Structure formats: C-alpha cells, structure tokens
Coordinates of C-alpha atoms in Angstrom, one line a residue:
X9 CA 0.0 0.0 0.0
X10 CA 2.6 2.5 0.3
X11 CA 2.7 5.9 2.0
X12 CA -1.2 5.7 1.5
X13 CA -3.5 7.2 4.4
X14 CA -5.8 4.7 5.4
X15 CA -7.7 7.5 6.2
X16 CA -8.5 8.0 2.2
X17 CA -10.6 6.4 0.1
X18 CA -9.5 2.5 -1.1
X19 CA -10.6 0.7 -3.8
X20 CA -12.0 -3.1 -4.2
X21 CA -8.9 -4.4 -5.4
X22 CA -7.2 -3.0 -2.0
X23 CA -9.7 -4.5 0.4
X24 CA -9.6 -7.8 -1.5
X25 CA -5.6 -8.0 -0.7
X26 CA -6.6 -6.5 3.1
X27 CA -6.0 -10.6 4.2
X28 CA -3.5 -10.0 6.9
X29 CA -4.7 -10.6 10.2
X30 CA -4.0 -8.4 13.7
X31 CA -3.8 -10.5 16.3
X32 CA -1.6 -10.6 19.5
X33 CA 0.5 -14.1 18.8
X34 CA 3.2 -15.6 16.2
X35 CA 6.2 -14.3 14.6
X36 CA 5.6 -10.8 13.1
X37 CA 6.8 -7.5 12.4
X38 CA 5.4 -4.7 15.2
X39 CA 4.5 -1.1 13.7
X40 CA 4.9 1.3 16.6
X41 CA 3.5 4.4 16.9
X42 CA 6.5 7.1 17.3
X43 CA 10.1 6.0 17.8
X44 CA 12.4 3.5 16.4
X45 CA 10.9 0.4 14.6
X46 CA 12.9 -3.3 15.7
X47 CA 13.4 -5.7 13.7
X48 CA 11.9 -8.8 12.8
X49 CA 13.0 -11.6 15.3
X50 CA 12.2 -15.1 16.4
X51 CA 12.8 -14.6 19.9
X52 CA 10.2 -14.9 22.1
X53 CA 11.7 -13.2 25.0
X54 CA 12.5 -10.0 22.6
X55 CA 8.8 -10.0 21.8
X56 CA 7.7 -9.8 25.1
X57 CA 10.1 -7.9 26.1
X58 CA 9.3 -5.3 23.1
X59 CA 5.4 -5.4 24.7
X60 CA 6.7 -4.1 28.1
X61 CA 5.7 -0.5 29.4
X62 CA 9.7 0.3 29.9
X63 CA 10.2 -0.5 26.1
X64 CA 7.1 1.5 25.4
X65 CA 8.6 4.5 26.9
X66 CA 11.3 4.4 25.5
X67 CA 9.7 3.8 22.2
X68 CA 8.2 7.3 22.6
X69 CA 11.0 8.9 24.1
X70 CA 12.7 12.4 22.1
X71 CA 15.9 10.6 22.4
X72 CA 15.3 8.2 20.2
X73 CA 17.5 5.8 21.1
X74 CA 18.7 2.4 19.4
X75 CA 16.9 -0.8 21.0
X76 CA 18.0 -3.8 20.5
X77 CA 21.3 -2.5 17.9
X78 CA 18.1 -1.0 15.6
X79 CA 18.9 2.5 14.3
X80 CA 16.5 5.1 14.7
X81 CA 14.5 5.7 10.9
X82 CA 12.6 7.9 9.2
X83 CA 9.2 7.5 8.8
X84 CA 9.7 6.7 5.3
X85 CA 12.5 4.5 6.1
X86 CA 10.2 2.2 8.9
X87 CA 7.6 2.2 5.7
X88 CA 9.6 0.6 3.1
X89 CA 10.8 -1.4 6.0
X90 CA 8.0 -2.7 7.0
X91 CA 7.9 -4.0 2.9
X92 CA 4.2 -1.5 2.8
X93 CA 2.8 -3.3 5.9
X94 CA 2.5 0.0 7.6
X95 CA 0.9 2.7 5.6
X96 CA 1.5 5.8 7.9
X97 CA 2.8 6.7 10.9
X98 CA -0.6 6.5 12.7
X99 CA -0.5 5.4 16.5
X100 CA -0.9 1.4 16.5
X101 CA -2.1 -0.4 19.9
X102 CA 0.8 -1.5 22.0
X103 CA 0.7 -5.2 21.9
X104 CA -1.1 -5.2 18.2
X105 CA 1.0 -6.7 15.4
X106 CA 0.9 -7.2 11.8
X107 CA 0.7 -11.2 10.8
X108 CA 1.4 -11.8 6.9
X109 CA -1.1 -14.8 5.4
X110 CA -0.6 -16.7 2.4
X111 CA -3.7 -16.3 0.9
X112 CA -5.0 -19.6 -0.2
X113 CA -7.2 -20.6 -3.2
X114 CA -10.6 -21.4 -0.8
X115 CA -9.8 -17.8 0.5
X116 CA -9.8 -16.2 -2.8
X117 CA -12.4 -18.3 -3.8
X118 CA -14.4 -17.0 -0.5
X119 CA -13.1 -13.3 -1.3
X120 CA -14.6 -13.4 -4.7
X121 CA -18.1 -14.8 -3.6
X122 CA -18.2 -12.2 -1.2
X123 CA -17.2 -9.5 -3.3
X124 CA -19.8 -10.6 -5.8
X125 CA -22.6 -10.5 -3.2
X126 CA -21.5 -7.0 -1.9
X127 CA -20.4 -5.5 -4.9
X128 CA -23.3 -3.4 -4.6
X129 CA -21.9 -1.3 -1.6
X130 CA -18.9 0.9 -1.9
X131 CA -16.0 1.0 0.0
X132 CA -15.9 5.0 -0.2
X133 CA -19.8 4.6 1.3
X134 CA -17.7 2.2 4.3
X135 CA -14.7 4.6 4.5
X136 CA -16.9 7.6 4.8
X137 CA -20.3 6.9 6.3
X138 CA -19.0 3.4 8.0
X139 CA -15.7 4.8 9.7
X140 CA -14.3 1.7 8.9
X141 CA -10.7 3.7 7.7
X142 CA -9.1 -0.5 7.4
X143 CA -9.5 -2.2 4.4
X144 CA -9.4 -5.5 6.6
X145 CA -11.7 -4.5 8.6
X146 CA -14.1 -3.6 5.7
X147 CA -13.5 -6.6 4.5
X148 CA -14.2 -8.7 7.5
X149 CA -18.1 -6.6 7.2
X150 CA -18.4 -7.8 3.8
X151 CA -18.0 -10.7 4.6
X152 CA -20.9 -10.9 7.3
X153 CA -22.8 -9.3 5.3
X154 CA -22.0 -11.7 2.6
X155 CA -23.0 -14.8 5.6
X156 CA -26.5 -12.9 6.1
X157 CA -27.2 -13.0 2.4
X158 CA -26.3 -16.7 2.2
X159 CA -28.3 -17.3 5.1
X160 CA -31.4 -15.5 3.6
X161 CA -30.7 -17.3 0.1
X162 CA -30.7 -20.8 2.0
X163 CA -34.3 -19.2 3.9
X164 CA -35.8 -18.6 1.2
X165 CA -35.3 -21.6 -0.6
X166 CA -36.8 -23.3 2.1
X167 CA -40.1 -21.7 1.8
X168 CA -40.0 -21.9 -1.6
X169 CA -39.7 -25.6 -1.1
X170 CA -42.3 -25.4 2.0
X171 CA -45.1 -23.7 0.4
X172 CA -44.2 -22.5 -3.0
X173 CA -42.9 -26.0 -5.0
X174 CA -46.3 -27.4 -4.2
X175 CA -48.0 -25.0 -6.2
X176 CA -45.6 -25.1 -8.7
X177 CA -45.9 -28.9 -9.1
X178 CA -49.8 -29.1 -8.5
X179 CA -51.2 -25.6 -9.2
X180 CA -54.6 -25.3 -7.6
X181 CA -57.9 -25.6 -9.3
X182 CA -61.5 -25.3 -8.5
X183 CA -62.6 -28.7 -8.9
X184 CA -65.6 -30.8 -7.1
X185 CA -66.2 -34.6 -7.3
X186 CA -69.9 -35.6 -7.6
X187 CA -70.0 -36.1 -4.0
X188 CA -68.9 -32.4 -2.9
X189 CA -71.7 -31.6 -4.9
X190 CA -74.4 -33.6 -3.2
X191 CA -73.6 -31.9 -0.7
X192 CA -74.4 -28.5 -2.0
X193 CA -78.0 -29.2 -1.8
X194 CA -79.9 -26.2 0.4
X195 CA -81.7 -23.0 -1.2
X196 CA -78.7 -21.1 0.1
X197 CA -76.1 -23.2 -1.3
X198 CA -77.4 -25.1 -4.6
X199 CA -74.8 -26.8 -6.8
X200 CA -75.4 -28.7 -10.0
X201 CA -73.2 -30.5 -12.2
X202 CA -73.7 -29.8 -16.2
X203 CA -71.4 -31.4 -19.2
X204 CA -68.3 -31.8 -17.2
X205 CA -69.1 -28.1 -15.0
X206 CA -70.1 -27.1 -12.1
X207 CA -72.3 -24.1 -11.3
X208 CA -74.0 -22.6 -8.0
X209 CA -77.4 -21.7 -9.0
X210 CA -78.4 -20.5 -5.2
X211 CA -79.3 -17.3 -6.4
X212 CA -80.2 -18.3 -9.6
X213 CA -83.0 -20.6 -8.4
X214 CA -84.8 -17.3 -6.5
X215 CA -85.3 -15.5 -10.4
X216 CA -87.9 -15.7 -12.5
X217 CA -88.1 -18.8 -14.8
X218 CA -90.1 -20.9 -17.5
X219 CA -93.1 -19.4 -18.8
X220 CA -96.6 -18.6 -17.5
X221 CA -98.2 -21.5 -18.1
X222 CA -95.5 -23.7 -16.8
X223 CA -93.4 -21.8 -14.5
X224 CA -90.3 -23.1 -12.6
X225 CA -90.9 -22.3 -9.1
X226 CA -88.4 -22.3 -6.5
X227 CA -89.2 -25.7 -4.8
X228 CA -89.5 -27.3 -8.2
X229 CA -85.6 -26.5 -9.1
X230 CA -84.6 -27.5 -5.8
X231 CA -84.9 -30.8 -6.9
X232 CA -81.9 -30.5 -9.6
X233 CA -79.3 -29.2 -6.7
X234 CA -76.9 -31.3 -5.6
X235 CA -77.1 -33.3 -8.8
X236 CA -75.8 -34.0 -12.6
X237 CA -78.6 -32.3 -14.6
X238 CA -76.7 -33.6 -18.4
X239 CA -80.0 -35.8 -18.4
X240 CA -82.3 -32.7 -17.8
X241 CA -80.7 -31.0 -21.2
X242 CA -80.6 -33.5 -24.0
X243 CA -79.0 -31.9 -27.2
X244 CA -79.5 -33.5 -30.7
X245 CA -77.3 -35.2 -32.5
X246 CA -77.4 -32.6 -35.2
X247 CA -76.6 -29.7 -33.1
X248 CA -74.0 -31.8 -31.1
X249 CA -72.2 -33.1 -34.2
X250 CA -73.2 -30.9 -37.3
X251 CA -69.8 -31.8 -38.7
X252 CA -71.2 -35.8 -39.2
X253 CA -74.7 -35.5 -38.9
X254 CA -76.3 -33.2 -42.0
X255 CA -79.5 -31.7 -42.8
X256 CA -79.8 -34.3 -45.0
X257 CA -79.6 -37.1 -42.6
X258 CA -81.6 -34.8 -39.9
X259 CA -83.4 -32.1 -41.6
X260 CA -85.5 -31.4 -38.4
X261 CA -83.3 -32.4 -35.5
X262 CA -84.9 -35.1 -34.5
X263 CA -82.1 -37.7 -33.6
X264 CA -81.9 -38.1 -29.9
X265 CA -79.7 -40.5 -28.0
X266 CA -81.4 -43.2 -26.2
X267 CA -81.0 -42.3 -22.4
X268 CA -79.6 -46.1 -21.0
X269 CA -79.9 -44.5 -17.1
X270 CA -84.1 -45.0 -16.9
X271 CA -83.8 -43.7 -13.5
X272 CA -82.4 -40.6 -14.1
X273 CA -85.1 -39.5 -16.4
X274 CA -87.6 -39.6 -14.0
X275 CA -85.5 -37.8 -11.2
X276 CA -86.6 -34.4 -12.8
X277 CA -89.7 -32.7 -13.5
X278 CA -89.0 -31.2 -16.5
X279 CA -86.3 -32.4 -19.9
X280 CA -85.2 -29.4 -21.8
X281 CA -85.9 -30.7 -25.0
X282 CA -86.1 -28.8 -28.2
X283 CA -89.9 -28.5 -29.2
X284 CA -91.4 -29.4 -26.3
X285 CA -93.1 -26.5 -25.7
X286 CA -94.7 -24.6 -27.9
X287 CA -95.1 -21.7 -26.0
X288 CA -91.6 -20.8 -25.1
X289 CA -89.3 -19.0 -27.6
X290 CA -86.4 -20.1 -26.5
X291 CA -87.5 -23.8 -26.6
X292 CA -88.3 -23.4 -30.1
X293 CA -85.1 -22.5 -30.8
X294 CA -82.5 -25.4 -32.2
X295 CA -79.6 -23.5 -30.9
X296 CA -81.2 -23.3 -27.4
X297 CA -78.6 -24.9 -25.8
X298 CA -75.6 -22.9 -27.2
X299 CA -77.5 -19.5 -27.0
X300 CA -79.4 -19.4 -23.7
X301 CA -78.3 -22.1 -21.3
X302 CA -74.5 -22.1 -21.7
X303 CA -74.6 -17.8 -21.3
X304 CA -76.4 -18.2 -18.6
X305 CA -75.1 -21.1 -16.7
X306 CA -71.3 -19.6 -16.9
X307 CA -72.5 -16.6 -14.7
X308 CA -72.5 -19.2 -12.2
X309 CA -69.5 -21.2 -13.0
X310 CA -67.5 -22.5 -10.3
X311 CA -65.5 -24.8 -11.8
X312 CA -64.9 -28.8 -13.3
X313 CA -66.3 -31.6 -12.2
X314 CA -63.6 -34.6 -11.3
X315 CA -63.6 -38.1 -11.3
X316 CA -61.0 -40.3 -9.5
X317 CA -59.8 -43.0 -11.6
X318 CA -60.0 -45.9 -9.9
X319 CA -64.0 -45.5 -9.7
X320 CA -64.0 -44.9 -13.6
X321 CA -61.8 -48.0 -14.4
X322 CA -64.3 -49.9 -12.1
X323 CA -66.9 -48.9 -14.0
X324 CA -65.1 -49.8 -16.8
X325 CA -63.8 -53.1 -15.5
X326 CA -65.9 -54.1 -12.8
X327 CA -69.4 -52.8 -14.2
X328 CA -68.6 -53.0 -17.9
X329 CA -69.6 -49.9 -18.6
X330 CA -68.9 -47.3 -21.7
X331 CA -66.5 -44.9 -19.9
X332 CA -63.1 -44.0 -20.8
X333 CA -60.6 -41.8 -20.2
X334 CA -59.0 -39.6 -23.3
X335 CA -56.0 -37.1 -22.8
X336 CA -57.6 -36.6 -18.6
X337 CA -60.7 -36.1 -20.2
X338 CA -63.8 -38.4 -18.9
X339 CA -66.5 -39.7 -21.6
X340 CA -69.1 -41.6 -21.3
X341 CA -70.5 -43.3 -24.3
X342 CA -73.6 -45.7 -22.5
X343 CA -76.3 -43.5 -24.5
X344 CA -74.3 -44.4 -27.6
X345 CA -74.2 -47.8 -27.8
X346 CA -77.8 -48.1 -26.3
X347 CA -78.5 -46.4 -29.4
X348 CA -76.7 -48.4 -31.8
X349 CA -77.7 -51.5 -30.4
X350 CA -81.1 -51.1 -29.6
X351 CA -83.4 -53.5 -31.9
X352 CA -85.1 -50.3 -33.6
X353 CA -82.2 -48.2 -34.8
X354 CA -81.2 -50.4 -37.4
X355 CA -80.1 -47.5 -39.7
X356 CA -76.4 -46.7 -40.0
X357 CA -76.9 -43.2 -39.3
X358 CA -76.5 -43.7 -35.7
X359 CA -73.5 -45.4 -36.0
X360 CA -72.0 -41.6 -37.1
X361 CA -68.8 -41.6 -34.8
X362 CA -65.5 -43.1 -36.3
X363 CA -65.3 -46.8 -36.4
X364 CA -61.9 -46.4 -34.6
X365 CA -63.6 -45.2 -31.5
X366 CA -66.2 -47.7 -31.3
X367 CA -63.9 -50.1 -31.8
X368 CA -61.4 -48.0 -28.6
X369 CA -64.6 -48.1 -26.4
X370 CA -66.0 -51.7 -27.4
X371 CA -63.0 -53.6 -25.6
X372 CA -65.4 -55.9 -23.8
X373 CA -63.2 -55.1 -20.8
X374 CA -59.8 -56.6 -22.7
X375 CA -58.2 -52.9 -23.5
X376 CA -57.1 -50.0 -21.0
X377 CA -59.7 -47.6 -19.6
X378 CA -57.0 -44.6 -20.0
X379 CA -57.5 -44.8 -24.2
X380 CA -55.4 -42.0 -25.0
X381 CA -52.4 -43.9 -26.7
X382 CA -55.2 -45.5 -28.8
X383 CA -56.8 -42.7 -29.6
X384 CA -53.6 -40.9 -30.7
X385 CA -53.3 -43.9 -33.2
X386 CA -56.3 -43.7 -35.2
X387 CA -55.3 -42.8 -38.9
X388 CA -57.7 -40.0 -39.8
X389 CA -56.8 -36.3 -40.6
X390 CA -57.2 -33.1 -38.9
X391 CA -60.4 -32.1 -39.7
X392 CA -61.9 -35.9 -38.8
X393 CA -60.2 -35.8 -35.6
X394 CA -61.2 -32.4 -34.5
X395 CA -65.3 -33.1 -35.7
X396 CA -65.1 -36.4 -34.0
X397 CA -63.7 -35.1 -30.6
X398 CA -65.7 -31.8 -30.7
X399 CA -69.1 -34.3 -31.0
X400 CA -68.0 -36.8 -28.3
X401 CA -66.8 -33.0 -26.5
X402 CA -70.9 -32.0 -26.6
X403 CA -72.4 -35.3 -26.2
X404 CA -70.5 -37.4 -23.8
X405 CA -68.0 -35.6 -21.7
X406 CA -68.6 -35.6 -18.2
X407 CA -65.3 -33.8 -16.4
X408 CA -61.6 -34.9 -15.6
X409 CA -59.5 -37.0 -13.8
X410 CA -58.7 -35.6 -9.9
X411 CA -55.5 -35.9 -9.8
X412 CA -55.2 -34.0 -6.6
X413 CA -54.6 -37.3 -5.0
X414 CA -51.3 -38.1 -7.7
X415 CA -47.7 -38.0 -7.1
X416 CA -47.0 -34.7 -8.6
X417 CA -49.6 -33.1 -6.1
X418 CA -48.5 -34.9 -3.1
X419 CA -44.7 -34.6 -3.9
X420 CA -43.9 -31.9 -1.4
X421 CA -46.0 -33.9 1.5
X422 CA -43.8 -36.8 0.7
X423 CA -40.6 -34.8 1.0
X424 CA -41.4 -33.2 4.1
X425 CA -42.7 -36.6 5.5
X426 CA -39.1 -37.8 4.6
X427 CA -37.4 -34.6 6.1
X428 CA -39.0 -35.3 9.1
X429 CA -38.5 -39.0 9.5
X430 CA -34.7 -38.3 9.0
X431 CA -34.9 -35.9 11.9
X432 CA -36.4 -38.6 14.2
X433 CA -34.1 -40.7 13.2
X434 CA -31.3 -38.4 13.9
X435 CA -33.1 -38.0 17.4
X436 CA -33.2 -41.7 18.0
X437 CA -29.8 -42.4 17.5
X438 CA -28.4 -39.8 19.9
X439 CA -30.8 -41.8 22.2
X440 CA -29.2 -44.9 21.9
X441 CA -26.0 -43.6 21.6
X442 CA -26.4 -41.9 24.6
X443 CA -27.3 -44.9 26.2
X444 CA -25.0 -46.3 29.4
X445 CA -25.3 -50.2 29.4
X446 CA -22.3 -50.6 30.9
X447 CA -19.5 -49.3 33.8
X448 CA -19.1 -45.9 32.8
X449 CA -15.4 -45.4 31.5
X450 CA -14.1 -42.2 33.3
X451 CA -12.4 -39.6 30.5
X452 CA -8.9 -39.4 29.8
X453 CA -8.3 -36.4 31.2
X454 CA -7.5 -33.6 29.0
X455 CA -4.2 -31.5 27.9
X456 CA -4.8 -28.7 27.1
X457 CA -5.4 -24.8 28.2
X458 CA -8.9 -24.2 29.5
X459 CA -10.0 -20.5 30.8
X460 CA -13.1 -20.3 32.9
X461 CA -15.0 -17.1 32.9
X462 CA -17.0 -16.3 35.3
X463 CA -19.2 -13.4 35.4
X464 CA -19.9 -12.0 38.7
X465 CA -23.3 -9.5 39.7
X466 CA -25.0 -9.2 42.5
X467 CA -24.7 -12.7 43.9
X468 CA -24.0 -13.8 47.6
X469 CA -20.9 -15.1 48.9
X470 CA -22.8 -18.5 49.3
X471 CA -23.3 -18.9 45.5
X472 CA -20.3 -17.2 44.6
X473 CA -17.8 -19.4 46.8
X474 CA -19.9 -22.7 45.2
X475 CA -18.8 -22.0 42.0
X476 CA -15.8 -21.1 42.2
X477 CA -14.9 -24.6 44.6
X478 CA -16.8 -26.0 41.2
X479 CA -14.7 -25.3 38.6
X480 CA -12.0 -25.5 41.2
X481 CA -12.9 -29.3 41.1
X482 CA -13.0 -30.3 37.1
X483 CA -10.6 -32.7 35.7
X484 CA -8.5 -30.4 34.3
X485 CA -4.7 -30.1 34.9
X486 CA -4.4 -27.1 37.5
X487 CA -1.1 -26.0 35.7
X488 CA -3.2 -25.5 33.0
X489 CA -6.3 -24.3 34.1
X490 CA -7.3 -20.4 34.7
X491 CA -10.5 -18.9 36.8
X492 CA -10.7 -15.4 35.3
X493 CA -13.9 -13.7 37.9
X494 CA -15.3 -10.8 36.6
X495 CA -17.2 -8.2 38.7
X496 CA -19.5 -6.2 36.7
X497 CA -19.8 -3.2 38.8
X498 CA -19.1 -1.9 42.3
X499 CA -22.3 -3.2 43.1
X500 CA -24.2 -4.6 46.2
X501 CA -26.3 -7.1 45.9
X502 CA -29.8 -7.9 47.7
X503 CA -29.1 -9.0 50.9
X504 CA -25.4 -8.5 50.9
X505 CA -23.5 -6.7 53.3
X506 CA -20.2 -5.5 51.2
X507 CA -20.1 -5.2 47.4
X508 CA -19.5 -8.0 45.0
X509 CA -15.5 -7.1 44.3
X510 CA -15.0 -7.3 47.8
X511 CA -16.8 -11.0 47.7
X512 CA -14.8 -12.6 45.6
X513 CA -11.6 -10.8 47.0
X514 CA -12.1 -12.1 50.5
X515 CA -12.9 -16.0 49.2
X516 CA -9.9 -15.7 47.2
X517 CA -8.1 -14.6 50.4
X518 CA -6.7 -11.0 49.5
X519 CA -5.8 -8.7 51.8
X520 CA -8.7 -6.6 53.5
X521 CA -7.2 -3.7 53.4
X522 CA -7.0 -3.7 49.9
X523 CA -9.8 -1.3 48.1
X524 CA -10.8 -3.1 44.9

C-alpha cells in the first residue's frame, strides 16, 4: 500500500488483498507508533520484552534511542521497511502486530463470492459513512454481510420448497367430485353438475323462470341441486355433431340419443328438449342450448367436475360400462351404444362416430380404460379428428381425472414426510448412543489450556464461593487451568452486606485492606 492514508478512500482491489490478520500471537513484524521500529526476530523473550511498558517508553521517548542494535529511521525509512505493511505513521495499539497470510485458493475463492454479493456497496460509502478507515476490517463486514445474504438465500429456498414448489408442481384448481356436490343441496347453497361443470345456481333458483303456463318455481328447481342435470338438457345429434350429422340425414333435429340411465329421467320434472313447448321461444329454438343455457349457466360457474380414476376403471372393468378416459378427459358413451344396439335403430346413421372409436370403447373389458395412446393412433386427418372429438366434447364428456390425489400433487407432502423422518431418526440415535449399558469409562483427562469465565453480579458469597470450589474441582490439569472472575460493577447485591468485588476478594483470600 505504500505511503497511502488509510484514512483516504480505497478501492476493491485493495480490500480484496486487506487478508493480513491483527492479532496478539506468532512471529511478526510490530508497527509502533513514534520512535524507532525493531526488527523482525524469532525470539520470544524479545517480543515480550518489546510489549513491556519500559520499552514502550522508551519507544516514545525524544531521544530516540537504538533498542536492540536498531537505528532510529525515518518515517519513510520504517515504511519501506516494513515491505508496505505499515501505511503511515498512525499510532498502532501496543501489543497489536501485523501477521502476513498466504492467501489460499478457498480464500480467494471466499473473497470473490463475497465480493460478488456486496459488490453493490462501496467501499468510499464504508470509509466515509461506516468509519471503517481499514480495508481489513471492511473486508471482515463484507464478509458478514456476505454470511446474512447466504443465510437469507438458504431461507428462502426453504419456503420456496415449503409452500411454493407445491403449487408449482400441483397448481390449484376449482374442482368438485360428484359427492362435494351432493352436498351442496340447500336453497342457500345449490350446486349442480352440467357437461363436465359445475355451477352454483343458489341465487339463480330465487329469479324468474319458465313461462306462464309452466313456471319453474323455486321448490321445483330444488330438486336438480346437488345433482348431474346432463339428463335434464338433452341436445340433438345434429346440433352436437353438425360436422357428421347433416340436414340431409336430420333435416328437423330429431335424432336423440337413447338415455340407458331410466332412472335418471324420471329424477326431474322437467327435460329441456327442443320443441317441447310450444309456448316458449327459447325452446323453439335449435340453438337453445348454445344461445341461452350455456350464457347463462357460466354466470355461475365454479369450476370442473372430477372423477377419480379408480372409480371410472371400475366402472369400466368391474361394471362393464362405456367410460373412458381420453388425454384426462372423462366420456361416457352408455347412451351411444344403447342407441346403436337397440333393436329399432337399425339404420347406420346412428352409428355416425368413427369406427376407430367404437372399436377403442368396445373392448369388452380386454383394453385400457386410459384410451389415450389408442386414440392418438387412429389414422384420420385433422379435420376428422377435431369433428369427431368436438361431437363426443358435446355429447358425452362428463369432467376430468382428480388428480389432486397423484404423485406430482402430493410430492412436497412426501418430501417433508421424509425430512422429518430423518430428523427422528437423527433423534433416535443420539438416544441410543447416549445410552449407558455398561461401567461408565471415566475420561482421559484432558491437555490442554482451558479458561473459565466467570461473570460475577450481585450474587451472595454463598453462591459465589460454590462456584468457584466447582470449577476448582473439574478434571483439568491445574497448571493449565485459569478462573478469570469478573465483577460487573461496584455493586451490592440484595441481601449482601459489602459489594460483590469485595466478595470474591475475601474468598480468594486478598488482603482486606486492599480497596478493589
């Protein structure tokens, strides 16, 4: 560094190199404050004798005189001495010296992660608003601050793992099964399940509706909540499919799939079927479905309606029943193939999906009830494939798989499950490791320098005397073992007669007379 003031401003490259440390121990080369600087030297006896008041007044003594055969230099003389360990001639503290540190590759390595998470604060900012004039000692800041930003890094990867993976992995939807929806059945609180969606109609049912010859009172619609309504809204096969059905094969939309669930015709009081009633517009209207009860029913959406797959591969297995499941998409085809192969629909216009799919569906229980690799297979082109899904899309989807129950959506319950098992197991083996089954073998006692620290209050020579016998009493070598008491304050303590100094001198044994 030079003759540079440490007082002035330094720049990153300085406080990068600022690795020496300033300690009190080892073989190094003392800046003094005023006086004659003394060589380096190995001999320990020098060094303390170079710490001694005496040596420290001569040190600042006008004389200067020569210590230890070291002439008396010049300031910048004891600067290119001390090879630009010393930058100035600024007072130093008496027993602090200057240590020189290889610098290692983990430290650089260290130095540079620090500097390139602190980057970001100056060292003219330090110098200036910090008073920290040292580039080592700006460095050791950076450094903690460095630690805290590590620490807040590692922190907020854990709540990302905690709480925000989860959603990451299994964003959340608005789903209900069939039975959360049963259970939405009161006038305040009225679900119903429609083509794969779900809608709250609580405030819907209290409107106006029907005409006023047949008008759909409030009681009447309570009867649909807390159910699937698809039967209550039958839709043509012409305006479900106009892609494969024409006006040719339907000119007045007449084609209607046969229903195969009896039972759930006559759950409701009323089928919104095209025609039906001659004295409502909107029921005379072929598009009715598309134009008034869709616009309507989404004011009320709530969300999708979910089916867990093990109850649709049972009814697929188990029940042999027509459903499937395409791309997470649930069909059901029963009022299909009850058409096709009823008795009386002989004609081939009901057969008017894609042979391929009948064929996918019709497994007689041999094939997979996930059909989406078969489906994918089907040789047809673009335009076939989108008429034929958009058709089975209108006349036979009923919702999705819930796969809120899957791996991907239970992943971070899994982890944290495992997290905490490996803690109890960390506990657990402490336990038995901790364990005496047998003689307990006494310690080897130990070598080295111990220093006890005791701080001392406002405690009573009773409490104070315990201790000390205490640590007077631990298996350490006496040679090397040191009690340092310290008496915070000239201070008497509740129920003491003489202040706590004067305690611990008269249990050590000093002289009374002696004032502490």
């Amino acid at each position: 560094m030079g003759d540079r003031e440490w007082t002035g401003s330094m720049s990153y490259a300085d406080d990068i190199m600022a690795s020496r440390s300033y300690n009190n121990v080892g073989s190094a080369r003392a800046p003094m404050s005023t006086g004659n600087m003394m060589p380096p030297t190995n001999n320990a006896a020098a060094m303390s004798a170079r710490t001694l008041p005496n040596f420290m007044s001569q040190a600042h003594s006008d004389k200067g005189s020569q210590i230890d055969g070291s002439p008396q230099r010049t300031p910048s003389e004891r600067t290119a001495y001390n090879d630009g360990m010393i930058a100035n001639d600024k007072p130093q503290g008496m027993h602090e010296t200057v240590e020189d540190v290889e610098i290692t590759g983990t430290r650089r390595t260290w130095a540079c992660m620090t500097w390139g998470l602190t980057w970001w604060i100056p060292s003219p900012f330090l110098n200036w608003c910090g008073r920290m004039k040292r580039p080592d000692v700006r460095m050791a800041w950076r450094e903690k601050v460095a630690i805290c930003i590590i620490i807040f890094f590692i922190w907020c990867v854990l709540l990302f793992v905690i709480i925000g993976l989860g959603l990451v992995l299994c964003p959340k939807e608005y789903v209900w099964t069939l039975d959360d929806i049963s259970g939405h059945n009161s006038p305040d609180d009225a679900y119903v399940a429609l083509r794969g969606r779900v809608y709250d109609i609580s405030e819907y049912i209290n409107q106006k509706h029907g005409t006023s010859g047949y008008p759909a009172t409030k009681e009447l619609m309570m009867m649909y909540a807390g159910q699937d309504v698809n039967v209550s809204f039958p839709l043509s096969v012409r305006t479900a499919c106009p892609s494969l059905v024409s006006a040719k094969t339907d000119p007045k939309y007449a084609m209607y799939l046969t229903v195969a669930d009896i039972n759930a015709m006559q759950t409701y009081p009323f089928t919104h079927k095209v025609g039906t009633l001659s004295s409502s517009k909107e029921l005379s209207d072929q598009s009715f479905y598309s134009r008034y009860v869709l616009p309507t029913m989404n004011l009320f959406k709530k969300g999708d309606l979910v089916w867990d797959y093990d109850w649709v591969k049972s009814m697929h297995k188990d029940q042999g029943k027509y459903w499937r499941v395409i791309n997470k998409e649930v069909f059901n085809m029963e009022d299909y193939f009850a058409t096709v192969n009823s008795p009386v629909n002989t004609d081939d216009k009901w057969r008017f999906l894609n042979s391929h799919i009948e064929n996918i569906f019709d497994d007689k229980g041999a094939g997979s009830t996930d059909v989406t690799d078969s489906w994918d297979r089907i040789p047809w082109g673009s335009r076939e494939h989108q008429a034929n899904y958009n058709c089975m899309k209108n006349l036979f989807y009923v919702g999705k798989i819930d796969d809120r129950q899957s791996v991907r959506c239970l992943f971070t319950n899994y982890m944290l499950l495992a997290f905490a098992c490996v803690l109890m197991a960390i506990v657990l083996v402490k336990f038995l490791t901790a364990l005496q089954f047998g003689n307990k073998r006494r310690p080897v006692p130990p070598s080295k320098f111990v220093v006890c620290q005791v701080p001392c209050y406002t405690e009573d020579e009773a409490s104070l005397s315990k201790t000390i016998e205490s640590l007077g009493g631990l298996d350490y070598d006496d040679k090397k073992k040191l009690i340092f008491l310290i008496c915070d304050g000239n201070i008497v303590g509740s129920g003491n007669d003489r202040p706590t100094p004067r305690i611990v001198l008269d249990i050590l044994g000093v002289d009374p007379e002696y004032d502490p």
